[in-house]
Amino acid sequence: MFGPKTYNSTDVPIQVDNLPMDLEDEILRLKKNLNAVLLAHYYQESEIQDIADFVGDSLELSKRATSTDAEVIVFAGVHFMAETAKILSPSKQVLIPDLNAGCSLAEGCPADLFKRWREQYPNYVAITYINCSAEVKALSDIICTSSSAEKIIRQIPEDKPILFAPDKNLGNYLMKKTGRKMEIWQGTCVVHETFSAKKLIHLKSLYPDAKIIAHPECEEVILDQADFIGSTSALLRHVQQSSDKEFIVATETGIIHQMEKSCPEKLFIPAPPEESCACNQCPYMKLNTMEKVYLCMKNRKPEIILTDDLIQKAIIPIQRMMEMSR
Ligand code: 13P
Ligand code: SF4
């Protein structure tokens, strides 16, 4: 299993002493003083989601990062998401509670290897999942998220061959869905590859009325059992709109907080991982805590710093995604 990556940083270590009694009040006060907006992904711990100005999936968070008037973006998510916010809003300060909040997909696709892979397929259009580093984005033609990928692939002319990186499960799912053949980078998400097909069948036998809903980063054996497949936001919308009352949720457990909040009368059961562990929680996302949100705002670090050259190159495929996903 991948461990959280240590990012090179000139930042001082976070001090955990002298924390104020009421972190929530302090975060709200700092938000006002800094003219900051707090953006959170659905996989963040529930206290962080509850105090955020906006909670969303990768595409929605990227859009919020462009539209905000705030001077500071506090990004409670993982590193590639905060980097995307910086690329889209380079004049703003982007803070992340823990610089080590990486992603196994991004770490499994280093820029030098991606570049060499691309060079083997000179006539291909490189569509890259947003779960990658800024350097890999800069080497790609179009970025996509799980909620925009299908729409984007359908706009690529039939005679144009496609390279897809870095998630093989999402890539295979998209090939099946769109009927487009693609060359796929063999990366996986440490969370979504842990679900057990055998245990899922057993759970379904205990809850025969429950519908299985899954994120497309899951393996094919899980997706084959799913009644609905979609991005985090699509999964949330689905349970809100569905007349069904019970759901087995095959994605990171953090999303269940919003599901229970908006549908308190429904039952949400986390899909079981292979081992008896908490592997259905993202070890990177969960590095962020309320304490670290407070401290990053108080210290105005860790901060996402990118060179102008990298921003100028990486923004092109992200803007293409924005245009093609409208
Ligand atoms: P979403 O774009 O669906 O929020 O997914 C992000 C992610 O990292 C899933 O593991
Ligand atoms: Fe990356 Fe998987 Fe965590 Fe999403 S859940 S941030 S894909 S490691």
Short mmCIF file of C-alpha atoms and ligand atoms in Angstrom, two decimals:
data_model
loop_
_atom_site.label_atom_id
_atom_site.label_comp_id
_atom_site.label_asym_id
_atom_site.label_seq_id
_atom_site.Cartn_x
_atom_site.Cartn_y
_atom_site.Cartn_z
CA MET A 1 0.00 0.00 0.00
CA PHE A 2 1.16 3.52 -0.75
CA GLY A 3 1.97 5.69 2.26
CA PRO A 4 1.36 9.42 2.35
CA LYS A 5 4.11 11.17 0.39
CA THR A 6 6.28 13.76 2.05
CA TYR A 7 6.26 16.91 -0.03
CA ASN A 8 9.34 19.10 -0.12
CA SER A 9 8.47 22.17 1.79
CA THR A 10 10.17 25.05 3.52
CA ASP A 11 7.29 25.19 5.97
CA VAL A 12 7.88 24.90 9.68
CA PRO A 13 6.34 21.86 11.36
CA ILE A 14 2.84 22.40 12.70
CA GLN A 15 2.74 23.22 16.42
CA VAL A 16 -0.07 21.50 18.22
CA ASP A 17 0.27 23.25 21.58
CA ASN A 18 -1.74 26.30 22.65
CA LEU A 19 -4.80 25.33 20.67
CA PRO A 20 -7.84 27.50 21.45
CA MET A 21 -10.75 25.89 23.29
CA ASP A 22 -13.26 26.51 20.57
CA LEU A 23 -11.64 25.66 17.26
CA GLU A 24 -14.83 26.23 15.30
CA ASP A 25 -15.22 29.83 16.55
CA GLU A 26 -11.54 30.50 15.91
CA ILE A 27 -11.72 29.15 12.36
CA LEU A 28 -14.77 31.33 11.65
CA ARG A 29 -12.98 34.38 13.10
CA LEU A 30 -9.84 33.72 11.03
CA LYS A 31 -11.94 33.16 7.92
CA LYS A 32 -13.38 36.64 8.32
CA ASN A 33 -10.03 38.28 9.18
CA LEU A 34 -8.21 36.69 6.24
CA ASN A 35 -11.12 37.12 3.82
CA ALA A 36 -10.80 33.39 3.26
CA VAL A 37 -13.09 30.77 1.79
CA LEU A 38 -12.98 27.22 3.15
CA LEU A 39 -13.53 24.56 0.48
CA ALA A 40 -13.90 20.92 1.52
CA HIS A 41 -14.15 17.63 -0.33
CA TYR A 42 -16.82 15.08 0.65
CA TYR A 43 -14.14 12.75 2.05
CA GLN A 44 -13.12 15.21 4.77
CA GLU A 45 -14.07 14.47 8.36
CA SER A 46 -17.61 15.63 9.18
CA GLU A 47 -16.61 18.59 11.42
CA ILE A 48 -14.60 20.07 8.55
CA GLN A 49 -17.47 19.56 6.09
CA ASP A 50 -19.84 21.27 8.54
CA ILE A 51 -17.70 24.37 8.90
CA ALA A 52 -16.80 24.69 5.19
CA ASP A 53 -18.30 27.37 2.92
CA PHE A 54 -18.66 24.79 0.19
CA VAL A 55 -18.45 20.99 0.08
CA GLY A 56 -18.21 19.32 -3.33
CA ASP A 57 -16.63 16.89 -5.76
CA SER A 58 -13.40 17.63 -7.64
CA LEU A 59 -15.08 19.43 -10.55
CA GLU A 60 -17.32 21.57 -8.34
CA LEU A 61 -14.43 22.50 -6.06
CA SER A 62 -12.34 23.56 -9.08
CA LYS A 63 -15.21 25.75 -10.28
CA ARG A 64 -15.59 27.32 -6.83
CA ALA A 65 -11.87 28.08 -6.76
CA THR A 66 -12.27 30.16 -9.94
CA SER A 67 -15.42 31.99 -8.93
CA THR A 68 -14.54 33.04 -5.38
CA ASP A 69 -13.88 36.69 -4.40
CA ALA A 70 -11.95 35.62 -1.31
CA GLU A 71 -8.24 36.50 -1.08
CA VAL A 72 -7.30 33.20 0.57
CA ILE A 73 -8.51 29.70 -0.32
CA VAL A 74 -8.24 27.17 2.49
CA PHE A 75 -8.45 23.83 0.74
CA ALA A 76 -9.54 20.93 2.94
CA GLY A 77 -8.87 18.14 0.48
CA VAL A 78 -5.79 16.54 -1.01
CA HIS A 79 -2.71 18.11 -2.60
CA PHE A 80 -3.71 17.77 -6.28
CA MET A 81 -7.03 19.50 -5.54
CA ALA A 82 -5.35 22.42 -3.77
CA GLU A 83 -2.84 22.65 -6.64
CA THR A 84 -5.74 22.84 -9.10
CA ALA A 85 -7.22 25.71 -7.07
CA LYS A 86 -3.86 27.53 -7.21
CA ILE A 87 -3.59 26.98 -10.98
CA LEU A 88 -7.08 28.41 -11.46
CA SER A 89 -6.59 31.31 -9.03
CA PRO A 90 -2.86 32.09 -9.13
CA SER A 91 -3.20 35.50 -7.47
CA LYS A 92 -4.80 33.98 -4.38
CA GLN A 93 -3.04 32.37 -1.46
CA VAL A 94 -3.99 28.68 -1.32
CA LEU A 95 -3.52 27.00 2.05
CA ILE A 96 -3.77 23.25 2.75
CA PRO A 97 -4.04 21.89 6.30
CA ASP A 98 -1.48 19.10 5.69
CA LEU A 99 0.99 19.11 2.80
CA ASN A 100 1.31 15.32 3.05
CA ALA A 101 -2.32 14.85 2.02
CA GLY A 102 -1.46 13.21 -1.31
CA CYS A 103 -3.25 10.63 -3.45
CA SER A 104 -2.11 7.15 -4.54
CA LEU A 105 -3.21 7.87 -8.12
CA ALA A 106 -1.13 11.05 -8.33
CA GLU A 107 1.86 9.39 -6.70
CA GLY A 108 1.66 6.36 -8.98
CA CYS A 109 2.03 8.56 -12.05
CA PRO A 110 5.30 10.55 -11.85
CA ALA A 111 5.75 13.23 -14.52
CA ASP A 112 8.95 11.77 -16.03
CA LEU A 113 7.36 8.33 -16.57
CA PHE A 114 4.15 9.89 -17.86
CA LYS A 115 6.16 11.96 -20.35
CA ARG A 116 7.97 8.84 -21.63
CA TRP A 117 4.66 6.96 -21.90
CA ARG A 118 3.09 9.82 -23.89
CA GLU A 119 6.06 9.90 -26.26
CA GLN A 120 5.30 6.28 -27.25
CA TYR A 121 1.89 7.43 -28.57
CA PRO A 122 2.61 10.61 -30.57
CA ASN A 123 -0.77 10.96 -32.29
CA TYR A 124 -2.90 10.32 -29.25
CA VAL A 125 -4.91 12.86 -27.27
CA ALA A 126 -3.97 12.57 -23.58
CA ILE A 127 -7.01 12.81 -21.31
CA THR A 128 -5.83 12.81 -17.71
CA TYR A 129 -7.89 12.39 -14.55
CA ILE A 130 -7.58 15.41 -12.26
CA ASN A 131 -6.03 13.12 -9.58
CA CYS A 132 -2.50 13.88 -10.82
CA SER A 133 0.27 16.38 -10.11
CA ALA A 134 0.45 19.85 -11.71
CA GLU A 135 3.47 18.61 -13.72
CA VAL A 136 1.41 15.75 -15.22
CA LYS A 137 -1.44 18.18 -15.94
CA ALA A 138 1.03 20.37 -17.82
CA LEU A 139 1.94 17.37 -20.02
CA SER A 140 -1.70 16.49 -20.78
CA ASP A 141 -4.15 17.69 -23.46
CA ILE A 142 -7.37 17.62 -21.45
CA ILE A 143 -8.07 17.11 -17.74
CA CYS A 144 -11.22 15.35 -16.59
CA THR A 145 -12.92 14.47 -13.32
CA SER A 146 -15.13 11.47 -12.63
CA SER A 147 -18.18 13.67 -13.23
CA SER A 148 -16.93 15.15 -16.53
CA ALA A 149 -14.92 12.29 -18.10
CA GLU A 150 -17.69 10.63 -20.10
CA LYS A 151 -18.91 13.91 -21.59
CA ILE A 152 -15.35 14.85 -22.57
CA ILE A 153 -14.52 11.48 -24.16
CA ARG A 154 -17.72 11.63 -26.23
CA GLN A 155 -16.51 14.92 -27.77
CA ILE A 156 -13.23 13.47 -29.06
CA PRO A 157 -13.46 12.73 -32.81
CA GLU A 158 -13.82 8.99 -33.53
CA ASP A 159 -10.59 8.85 -35.53
CA LYS A 160 -8.50 10.37 -32.71
CA PRO A 161 -6.92 7.69 -30.46
CA ILE A 162 -7.01 8.36 -26.69
CA LEU A 163 -4.52 7.91 -23.86
CA PHE A 164 -6.09 7.82 -20.40
CA ALA A 165 -4.19 8.18 -17.10
CA PRO A 166 -3.74 7.43 -14.26
CA ASP A 167 -6.73 5.38 -13.00
CA LYS A 168 -7.16 2.02 -14.75
CA ASN A 169 -10.53 1.27 -13.12
CA LEU A 170 -12.05 4.59 -14.18
CA GLY A 171 -10.43 4.16 -17.62
CA ASN A 172 -11.88 0.66 -18.10
CA TYR A 173 -15.29 1.82 -16.89
CA LEU A 174 -15.23 4.70 -19.41
CA MET A 175 -14.18 2.38 -22.25
CA LYS A 176 -17.19 0.16 -21.51
CA LYS A 177 -19.54 3.12 -21.14
CA THR A 178 -18.51 5.04 -24.25
CA GLY A 179 -17.36 2.16 -26.47
CA ARG A 180 -14.10 4.06 -27.10
CA LYS A 181 -10.89 2.08 -27.00
CA MET A 182 -8.19 3.81 -24.94
CA GLU A 183 -4.59 3.12 -23.90
CA ILE A 184 -4.72 3.18 -20.10
CA TRP A 185 -2.11 3.93 -17.43
CA GLN A 186 -2.26 1.16 -14.78
CA GLY A 187 -2.80 3.24 -11.61
CA THR A 188 -5.31 2.58 -8.82
CA CYS A 189 -6.81 4.28 -5.79
CA VAL A 190 -5.82 2.65 -2.50
CA VAL A 191 -9.32 3.15 -1.14
CA HIS A 192 -11.48 2.06 -4.06
CA GLU A 193 -9.43 -1.05 -4.83
CA THR A 194 -9.95 -2.43 -1.30
CA PHE A 195 -13.64 -3.26 -1.53
CA SER A 196 -14.36 -6.99 -1.35
CA ALA A 197 -16.74 -8.42 -3.96
CA LYS A 198 -17.39 -11.49 -1.78
CA LYS A 199 -18.24 -9.43 1.30
CA LEU A 200 -20.41 -7.14 -0.80
CA ILE A 201 -22.49 -10.10 -2.01
CA HIS A 202 -22.85 -11.26 1.61
CA LEU A 203 -23.89 -7.76 2.77
CA LYS A 204 -26.44 -7.56 -0.03
CA SER A 205 -27.95 -10.87 1.16
CA LEU A 206 -28.40 -9.31 4.62
CA TYR A 207 -30.00 -6.16 3.14
CA PRO A 208 -31.82 -7.44 0.03
CA ASP A 209 -33.63 -4.12 -0.52
CA ALA A 210 -30.46 -2.05 -0.39
CA LYS A 211 -29.17 -0.57 -3.67
CA ILE A 212 -25.43 -0.71 -4.29
CA ILE A 213 -23.96 2.63 -5.36
CA ALA A 214 -20.31 2.93 -6.38
CA HIS A 215 -17.64 5.41 -7.46
CA PRO A 216 -16.11 4.55 -10.88
CA GLU A 217 -12.64 4.22 -9.27
CA CYS A 218 -13.85 0.83 -7.89
CA GLU A 219 -12.73 -2.41 -9.52
CA GLU A 220 -14.89 -3.97 -12.23
CA VAL A 221 -16.08 -6.80 -9.90
CA ILE A 222 -17.62 -4.14 -7.65
CA LEU A 223 -18.97 -1.95 -10.48
CA ASP A 224 -20.64 -5.03 -12.03
CA GLN A 225 -22.75 -5.37 -8.88
CA ALA A 226 -23.65 -1.67 -8.66
CA ASP A 227 -27.15 -0.32 -9.30
CA PHE A 228 -25.74 3.18 -9.79
CA ILE A 229 -22.23 4.45 -10.60
CA GLY A 230 -21.13 8.07 -10.34
CA SER A 231 -18.84 10.75 -8.91
CA THR A 232 -19.22 11.70 -5.24
CA SER A 233 -21.73 14.45 -6.12
CA ALA A 234 -23.64 12.15 -8.46
CA LEU A 235 -23.89 9.51 -5.72
CA LEU A 236 -25.20 12.11 -3.28
CA ARG A 237 -27.76 13.43 -5.78
CA HIS A 238 -28.84 9.89 -6.57
CA VAL A 239 -29.67 8.96 -2.96
CA GLN A 240 -31.52 12.28 -2.54
CA GLN A 241 -33.66 11.73 -5.63
CA SER A 242 -34.21 7.97 -5.35
CA SER A 243 -37.33 6.48 -3.77
CA ASP A 244 -35.15 3.66 -2.35
CA LYS A 245 -34.51 3.71 1.39
CA GLU A 246 -31.34 1.64 1.85
CA PHE A 247 -27.97 1.98 0.14
CA ILE A 248 -24.64 0.16 0.29
CA VAL A 249 -22.05 2.84 -0.45
CA ALA A 250 -18.89 1.76 -2.31
CA THR A 251 -16.73 4.83 -1.97
CA GLU A 252 -14.85 6.62 0.81
CA THR A 253 -17.02 6.73 3.94
CA GLY A 254 -16.79 10.55 4.33
CA ILE A 255 -19.59 11.04 1.77
CA ILE A 256 -22.04 9.27 4.10
CA HIS A 257 -22.08 12.35 6.34
CA GLN A 258 -23.81 14.47 3.65
CA MET A 259 -26.08 11.54 2.70
CA GLU A 260 -27.28 11.13 6.29
CA LYS A 261 -27.66 14.90 6.71
CA SER A 262 -29.88 15.31 3.67
CA CYS A 263 -31.76 11.97 3.98
CA PRO A 264 -32.01 11.21 7.73
CA GLU A 265 -34.78 8.66 7.13
CA LYS A 266 -32.60 6.49 4.84
CA LEU A 267 -29.99 3.87 5.75
CA PHE A 268 -26.42 4.08 4.39
CA ILE A 269 -24.11 1.10 4.85
CA PRO A 270 -20.40 1.43 3.96
CA ALA A 271 -19.24 -1.26 1.51
CA PRO A 272 -16.81 -3.61 3.30
CA PRO A 273 -13.09 -3.66 2.53
CA GLU A 274 -11.21 -6.96 2.00
CA GLU A 275 -9.37 -6.80 5.34
CA SER A 276 -10.82 -5.97 8.76
CA CYS A 277 -9.45 -2.46 8.60
CA ALA A 278 -10.57 1.10 7.97
CA CYS A 279 -9.23 0.87 4.41
CA ASN A 280 -12.43 2.43 3.07
CA GLN A 281 -11.20 5.72 4.57
CA CYS A 282 -8.70 7.70 2.50
CA PRO A 283 -5.46 7.88 4.55
CA TYR A 284 -4.53 11.09 2.75
CA MET A 285 -7.85 12.91 3.12
CA LYS A 286 -7.97 11.98 6.78
CA LEU A 287 -4.61 13.67 7.47
CA ASN A 288 -6.55 16.94 7.59
CA THR A 289 -8.07 17.70 10.99
CA MET A 290 -9.89 20.67 12.51
CA GLU A 291 -6.68 21.50 14.42
CA LYS A 292 -4.69 21.61 11.21
CA VAL A 293 -7.36 23.71 9.47
CA TYR A 294 -7.09 26.22 12.32
CA LEU A 295 -3.27 26.16 12.36
CA CYS A 296 -2.86 26.61 8.61
CA MET A 297 -5.09 29.69 8.78
CA LYS A 298 -3.32 31.06 11.85
CA ASN A 299 0.19 30.48 10.41
CA ARG A 300 -0.82 31.06 6.77
CA LYS A 301 1.05 27.90 5.90
CA PRO A 302 1.45 25.26 4.51
CA GLU A 303 0.86 27.12 1.27
CA ILE A 304 0.71 25.78 -2.30
CA ILE A 305 3.50 27.39 -4.33
CA LEU A 306 3.83 26.77 -8.07
CA THR A 307 6.01 28.48 -10.67
CA ASP A 308 4.33 30.80 -13.19
CA ASP A 309 5.61 28.62 -16.01
CA LEU A 310 3.99 25.49 -14.54
CA ILE A 311 0.72 27.35 -13.90
CA GLN A 312 0.60 28.63 -17.48
CA LYS A 313 1.13 25.14 -18.89
CA ALA A 314 -1.18 23.29 -16.46
CA ILE A 315 -4.10 25.71 -16.82
CA ILE A 316 -4.58 24.96 -20.55
CA PRO A 317 -5.89 21.35 -20.17
CA ILE A 318 -7.93 22.36 -17.10
CA GLN A 319 -9.63 25.17 -19.04
CA ARG A 320 -10.37 22.67 -21.82
CA MET A 321 -12.09 20.49 -19.23
CA MET A 322 -14.13 23.46 -17.99
CA GLU A 323 -15.25 24.28 -21.55
CA MET A 324 -15.99 20.68 -22.53
CA SER A 325 -17.89 19.87 -19.32
CA ARG A 326 -20.35 22.79 -19.59
P1 13P B 1 -14.82 13.03 -7.10
O1 13P B 1 -14.41 13.90 -8.22
O2 13P B 1 -15.94 12.11 -7.46
O3 13P B 1 -15.14 13.87 -5.90
O4 13P B 1 -13.62 12.04 -6.72
C1 13P B 1 -12.43 12.47 -6.18
C2 13P B 1 -11.68 11.36 -5.60
O5 13P B 1 -10.54 11.51 -5.22
C3 13P B 1 -12.30 10.06 -5.53
O6 13P B 1 -11.48 9.17 -4.87
FE1 SF4 B 2 -6.77 9.62 -4.11
FE2 SF4 B 2 -8.21 7.47 -3.60
FE3 SF4 B 2 -7.87 9.28 -1.70
FE4 SF4 B 2 -9.43 9.83 -3.83
S1 SF4 B 2 -9.79 8.30 -2.23
S2 SF4 B 2 -7.87 11.17 -2.91
S3 SF4 B 2 -8.32 8.74 -5.42
S4 SF4 B 2 -6.25 8.01 -2.63
#
